[in-house]
XYZ file of N, CA and C in Angstrom:
495
model
N 127.587 52.505 21.295
C 127.716 53.129 20.004
C 128.345 54.496 20.195
N 129.263 54.842 19.342
C 129.949 56.110 19.433
C 129.828 56.833 18.104
N 129.621 58.125 18.178
C 129.632 58.929 16.970
C 130.628 60.045 17.155
N 131.163 60.513 16.065
C 132.098 61.613 16.129
C 131.534 62.780 15.359
N 131.916 63.976 15.772
C 131.485 65.154 15.043
C 132.682 65.731 14.332
N 132.415 66.433 13.242
C 133.518 67.024 12.514
C 133.948 68.300 13.196
N 135.081 68.764 12.852
C 135.582 69.985 13.452
C 137.089 69.959 13.447
N 137.671 71.072 13.787
C 139.105 71.174 13.818
C 139.625 70.562 15.100
N 140.589 69.709 14.991
C 141.202 69.113 16.165
C 142.647 68.821 15.853
N 143.410 68.539 16.889
C 144.823 68.248 16.697
C 145.075 66.752 16.551
N 144.042 65.996 16.348
C 144.191 64.574 16.122
C 143.292 64.167 14.966
N 143.571 63.001 14.403
C 142.721 62.468 13.346
C 141.710 61.525 13.977
N 140.438 61.758 13.742
C 139.383 60.938 14.328
C 139.589 59.463 13.985
N 140.068 59.179 12.807
C 140.289 57.786 12.399
C 141.297 57.081 13.295
N 142.195 57.842 13.925
C 143.183 57.223 14.806
C 142.583 56.724 16.114
N 141.412 57.235 16.499
C 140.790 56.800 17.746
C 140.407 55.329 17.700
N 140.025 54.858 16.546
C 139.556 53.486 16.431
C 138.131 53.378 16.949
N 137.668 52.172 17.126
C 136.336 51.921 17.663
C 136.356 52.225 19.147
N 135.495 53.160 19.564
C 135.403 53.516 20.969
C 134.171 52.878 21.578
N 134.284 52.501 22.831
C 133.167 51.883 23.544
C 133.092 52.457 24.950
N 131.905 52.390 25.530
C 131.679 52.788 26.915
C 130.952 51.643 27.594
N 131.387 51.331 28.808
C 130.795 50.247 29.584
C 130.431 50.775 30.968
N 129.213 50.493 31.412
C 128.760 50.876 32.755
C 128.766 49.631 33.643
N 129.358 49.769 34.830
C 129.356 48.685 35.805
C 129.465 49.300 37.188
N 129.128 48.543 38.191
C 129.253 49.053 39.555
C 130.163 48.131 40.344
N 130.719 48.694 41.397
C 131.618 47.923 42.243
C 131.534 48.423 43.666
N 131.980 47.580 44.579
C 131.932 47.935 45.988
C 132.988 48.988 46.310
N 132.575 49.953 47.118
C 133.464 50.985 47.644
C 133.197 51.056 49.142
N 134.100 51.655 49.913
C 133.894 51.719 51.359
C 132.557 52.355 51.773
N 132.042 53.249 50.943
C 130.793 53.936 51.286
C 129.605 53.466 50.447
N 129.647 52.254 49.907
C 128.534 51.701 49.131
C 128.933 51.427 47.693
N 127.946 51.077 46.874
C 128.224 50.784 45.463
C 128.679 52.037 44.738
N 129.704 51.879 43.902
C 130.210 52.973 43.072
C 129.837 52.675 41.625
N 129.166 53.618 40.946
C 128.889 53.435 39.523
C 130.099 53.872 38.698
N 130.611 52.998 37.884
C 131.758 53.293 37.039
C 131.332 53.342 35.582
N 131.983 54.203 34.829
C 131.877 54.224 33.374
C 133.292 54.082 32.837
N 133.496 53.130 31.976
C 134.801 52.898 31.375
C 134.702 53.168 29.884
N 135.478 54.124 29.394
C 135.574 54.394 27.957
C 136.931 53.882 27.493
N 136.942 53.235 26.344
C 138.181 52.646 25.827
C 138.070 52.467 24.324
N 139.205 52.246 23.692
C 139.266 51.963 22.267
C 139.625 50.501 22.060
N 139.177 49.952 20.955
C 139.599 48.606 20.586
C 141.011 48.615 20.004
N 141.543 49.819 19.730
C 142.895 49.930 19.185
C 142.969 49.626 17.707
N 141.824 49.714 17.044
C 141.769 49.363 15.626
C 141.768 50.584 14.704
N 142.270 51.705 15.194
C 142.378 52.902 14.369
C 143.485 52.759 13.337
N 143.617 53.773 12.503
C 144.611 53.739 11.427
C 146.026 53.472 11.936
N 146.351 53.953 13.122
C 147.695 53.776 13.669
C 147.818 52.613 14.632
N 146.821 51.734 14.667
C 146.861 50.594 15.570
C 146.703 51.033 17.022
N 146.963 50.137 17.973
C 146.794 50.455 19.391
C 147.600 51.675 19.847
N 148.826 51.817 19.351
C 149.646 52.968 19.747
C 149.056 54.268 19.218
N 148.574 54.243 17.980
C 147.946 55.432 17.402
C 146.663 55.796 18.130
N 145.876 54.774 18.500
C 144.652 55.025 19.266
C 144.975 55.650 20.610
N 145.985 55.113 21.295
C 146.378 55.647 22.600
C 146.819 57.096 22.480
N 147.619 57.402 21.472
C 148.094 58.781 21.280
C 146.935 59.718 20.949
N 145.996 59.266 20.112
C 144.858 60.105 19.739
C 143.951 60.362 20.941
N 143.709 59.349 21.756
C 142.875 59.524 22.950
C 143.570 60.450 23.938
N 144.852 60.254 24.139
C 145.611 61.130 25.040
C 145.489 62.588 24.583
N 145.633 62.817 23.280
C 145.527 64.185 22.760
C 144.118 64.732 22.948
N 143.115 63.912 22.723
C 141.732 64.323 22.931
C 141.513 64.734 24.386
N 142.021 63.953 25.306
C 141.872 64.258 26.726
C 142.602 65.555 27.084
N 143.824 65.696 26.620
C 144.597 66.912 26.896
C 143.900 68.131 26.307
N 143.411 68.014 25.076
C 142.708 69.127 24.424
C 141.481 69.557 25.221
N 140.889 68.618 25.967
C 139.680 68.911 26.742
C 139.967 69.091 28.230
N 141.227 69.360 28.542
C 141.657 69.664 29.911
C 141.288 68.570 30.908
N 141.446 67.339 30.464
C 141.219 66.178 31.319
C 142.567 65.511 31.533
N 143.151 65.697 32.717
C 144.495 65.165 32.953
C 144.538 63.644 32.866
N 145.677 63.167 32.427
C 145.924 61.735 32.329
C 146.862 61.365 33.470
N 146.514 60.325 34.188
C 147.351 59.877 35.293
C 146.542 59.708 36.558
N 147.136 60.048 37.678
C 146.519 59.792 38.971
C 145.561 60.881 39.443
N 145.506 62.018 38.778
C 144.650 63.116 39.217
C 143.178 62.770 39.005
N 142.382 62.951 40.050
C 140.941 62.731 39.965
C 140.266 64.088 39.859
N 139.552 64.320 38.774
C 138.838 65.575 38.554
C 137.424 65.434 39.106
N 137.018 66.360 39.941
C 135.646 66.392 40.449
C 134.844 67.300 39.525
N 134.065 66.693 38.658
C 133.294 67.433 37.670
C 132.282 68.389 38.279
N 131.847 68.135 39.506
C 130.886 69.047 40.147
C 131.553 70.362 40.542
N 132.855 70.356 40.631
C 133.600 71.573 40.990
C 134.245 72.226 39.781
N 133.967 71.680 38.612
C 134.548 72.204 37.376
C 133.430 72.346 36.349
N 132.621 73.425 36.480
C 131.468 73.567 35.601
C 131.820 73.725 34.122
N 133.047 74.094 33.820
C 133.448 74.248 32.426
C 134.011 72.957 31.817
N 133.964 71.869 32.571
C 134.447 70.586 32.067
C 133.628 70.199 30.839
N 134.289 69.956 29.709
C 133.558 69.647 28.477
C 133.167 68.174 28.364
N 132.632 67.634 29.443
C 132.248 66.233 29.509
C 130.917 66.162 30.244
N 129.955 65.446 29.685
C 128.639 65.352 30.310
C 128.192 63.902 30.407
N 127.322 63.665 31.375
C 126.690 62.357 31.548
C 125.205 62.582 31.736
N 124.420 62.015 30.841
C 122.971 62.095 30.916
C 122.442 60.666 31.047
N 121.536 60.477 31.998
C 120.895 59.178 32.176
C 119.538 59.272 31.494
N 119.331 58.438 30.501
C 118.130 58.524 29.676
C 117.646 57.124 29.308
N 116.442 56.791 29.774
C 115.804 55.516 29.423
C 116.726 54.315 29.649
N 117.364 54.265 30.814
C 118.213 53.133 31.154
C 119.562 53.122 30.471
N 119.932 54.237 29.893
C 121.214 54.346 29.202
C 122.058 55.443 29.823
N 123.351 55.236 29.785
C 124.313 56.278 30.148
C 124.783 56.897 28.838
N 124.605 58.197 28.699
C 124.992 58.911 27.487
C 126.094 59.896 27.868
N 127.280 59.687 27.313
C 128.439 60.520 27.600
C 128.706 61.404 26.385
N 128.926 62.684 26.648
C 129.225 63.608 25.566
C 130.447 64.444 25.869
N 131.231 64.699 24.837
C 132.357 65.617 24.919
C 132.642 66.074 23.496
N 133.395 67.150 23.338
C 133.692 67.585 21.965
C 134.267 66.435 21.140
N 133.760 66.275 19.960
C 134.168 65.258 18.983
C 133.584 63.879 19.247
N 132.950 63.643 20.420
C 132.456 62.306 20.734
C 131.118 62.339 21.445
N 130.303 61.368 21.159
C 129.108 61.044 21.928
C 129.049 59.528 21.975
N 128.835 58.992 23.159
C 128.769 57.538 23.302
C 127.666 57.197 24.288
N 127.090 56.032 24.107
C 126.063 55.585 25.042
C 126.164 54.085 25.231
N 125.662 53.653 26.375
C 125.624 52.221 26.648
C 124.422 51.937 27.539
N 123.966 50.710 27.474
C 122.902 50.269 28.365
C 123.507 50.157 29.758
N 122.792 50.684 30.749
C 123.280 50.664 32.129
C 122.513 49.610 32.919
N 123.228 48.736 33.611
C 122.540 47.719 34.410
C 121.777 48.359 35.576
N 120.727 47.706 36.062
C 119.910 48.272 37.144
C 120.713 48.668 38.389
N 121.700 47.849 38.768
C 122.489 48.188 39.956
C 123.332 49.447 39.740
N 123.766 49.667 38.496
C 124.508 50.888 38.162
C 123.581 52.093 38.251
N 122.392 51.959 37.682
C 121.421 53.057 37.731
C 121.072 53.411 39.173
N 120.915 52.399 40.022
C 120.615 52.645 41.436
C 121.780 53.372 42.110
N 123.004 52.947 41.838
C 124.178 53.571 42.456
C 124.353 55.011 41.986
N 124.166 55.264 40.705
C 124.307 56.646 40.212
C 123.155 57.501 40.735
N 121.980 56.900 40.928
C 120.853 57.627 41.506
C 121.121 58.047 42.939
N 121.779 57.194 43.700
C 122.126 57.515 45.090
C 123.235 58.551 45.178
N 124.245 58.406 44.349
C 125.413 59.285 44.433
C 125.249 60.583 43.640
N 124.558 60.502 42.515
C 124.427 61.678 41.661
C 125.582 61.844 40.686
N 126.473 60.873 40.644
C 127.617 60.925 39.741
C 128.112 59.504 39.471
N 128.966 59.400 38.464
C 129.655 58.148 38.164
C 131.149 58.430 38.128
N 131.929 57.423 38.426
C 133.375 57.508 38.304
C 133.693 57.136 36.853
N 134.124 58.144 36.082
C 134.406 57.966 34.659
C 135.898 57.751 34.464
N 136.235 56.658 33.829
C 137.618 56.316 33.529
C 137.741 56.216 32.016
N 138.518 57.132 31.418
C 138.736 57.090 29.971
C 140.139 56.541 29.759
N 140.216 55.292 29.353
C 141.498 54.602 29.173
C 142.140 55.014 27.855
N 143.415 55.311 27.896
C 144.150 55.530 26.648
C 144.637 54.188 26.105
N 144.797 53.240 26.974
C 145.250 51.895 26.603
C 144.130 51.159 25.886
N 144.450 50.541 24.763
C 143.457 49.791 23.994
C 143.074 48.501 24.714
N 141.820 48.110 24.495
C 141.307 46.850 25.047
C 140.581 46.115 23.920
N 141.327 45.457 23.031
C 140.728 44.861 21.836
C 139.799 43.688 22.086
N 139.883 43.041 23.243
C 139.042 41.867 23.483
C 137.631 42.231 23.927
N 137.400 43.471 24.333
C 136.085 43.876 24.849
C 135.271 44.536 23.744
N 134.797 43.734 22.829
C 134.029 44.246 21.701
C 132.636 44.678 22.145
N 132.189 45.841 21.666
C 130.846 46.308 22.019
C 129.780 45.281 21.659
N 128.833 45.097 22.575
C 127.729 44.173 22.345
C 128.006 42.744 22.762
N 129.232 42.450 23.151
C 129.574 41.101 23.598
C 129.852 41.123 25.095
N 129.409 40.101 25.804
C 129.650 40.058 27.255
C 131.149 40.032 27.574
N 131.490 40.658 28.683
C 132.866 40.650 29.181
C 132.853 39.920 30.523
N 133.733 38.964 30.677
C 133.821 38.229 31.943
C 134.279 39.189 33.036
N 133.682 39.092 34.234
C 134.069 39.985 35.333
C 135.572 39.987 35.610
N 136.203 38.840 35.504
C 137.645 38.782 35.759
C 138.443 39.523 34.684
N 137.941 39.524 33.435
C 138.606 40.277 32.365
C 138.455 41.784 32.598
N 137.269 42.206 33.026
C 137.041 43.613 33.345
C 137.961 44.046 34.482
N 138.030 43.247 35.534
C 138.889 43.568 36.672
C 140.358 43.629 36.248
N 140.767 42.676 35.426
C 142.169 42.643 34.975
C 142.518 43.890 34.164
N 141.602 44.366 33.316
C 141.887 45.551 32.501
C 141.719 46.835 33.302
N 140.548 47.029 33.889
C 140.240 48.296 34.563
C 141.054 48.486 35.843
N 141.490 47.404 36.461
C 142.270 47.513 37.684
C 143.767 47.447 37.473
N 144.192 47.283 36.234
C 145.612 47.179 35.935
C 146.297 48.536 36.110
N 147.456 48.526 36.729
C 148.186 49.779 36.997
C 148.479 50.553 35.715
N 148.851 49.858 34.645
C 149.135 50.529 33.369
C 147.891 51.246 32.848
N 146.750 50.585 32.947
C 145.499 51.214 32.518
C 145.204 52.438 33.370
N 145.283 52.282 34.686
C 144.924 53.373 35.599
C 145.843 54.576 35.470
N 147.132 54.344 35.315
C 148.087 55.454 35.248
C 148.092 56.159 33.899
N 147.494 55.544 32.890
C 147.459 56.168 31.565
C 146.047 56.620 31.187
N 145.164 56.698 32.176
C 143.768 57.062 31.934
C 143.446 58.414 32.558
N 142.309 58.962 32.152
C 141.751 60.153 32.786
C 140.675 59.684 33.755
N 140.639 60.299 34.945
C 139.713 59.915 36.011
C 138.844 61.119 36.367
N 137.524 60.961 36.265
C 136.609 62.073 36.524
C 135.408 61.581 37.324
N 135.075 62.307 38.393
C 133.783 62.106 39.050
C 132.813 62.949 38.234
N 131.964 62.275 37.477
C 131.134 62.936 36.482
C 129.683 63.032 36.943
N 129.221 64.267 37.215
C 127.826 64.433 37.652
C 126.859 63.902 36.596
N 125.806 63.259 37.077
C 124.786 62.709 36.183
C 123.577 63.630 36.213
N 122.950 63.750 35.081
C 121.716 64.517 35.009
C 120.733 63.801 34.110
N 119.482 64.220 34.223
C 118.454 63.661 33.350
C 118.355 64.532 32.113
N 117.689 64.071 31.068
C 117.585 64.880 29.855
C 116.926 66.243 30.101
N 116.140 66.345 31.154
C 115.458 67.604 31.439
C 116.287 68.532 32.324
N 117.500 68.147 32.629
C 118.358 69.023 33.417
C 118.770 68.370 34.636
């Protein structure tokens, strides 16, 4: 579920479309990596292209580079992006947006070990991954691992914290 807050911005919130966040884990050379994938269904007023442009502007406005640059959130205390783990949920916050999703046990274990999640905010729409409906692992791999998705997304190692700090 995603909510938006009002305020002055250089984009129209309606152009974002339906936003979703998905938590999953995957193998990395040093153990399980907890991933968070944020994406739009592309159903905003301007369609998939309008959603992509609005997300890109949102990311740029919040100093989150789009492309191959990986931002280490632990080294950027002014990063306007947060991750709170609360009652089995991943809660992501940034100006204009708050989103949460149920986190699977293996994801919670991986984020507990690492202290962070790899956050990928895709500008590319993914209309087939409707919130609340299961996504086949091969569909997730095809979207999240696609070069077009990766090169047009923001990549952040996002420190996790509990609601108490």
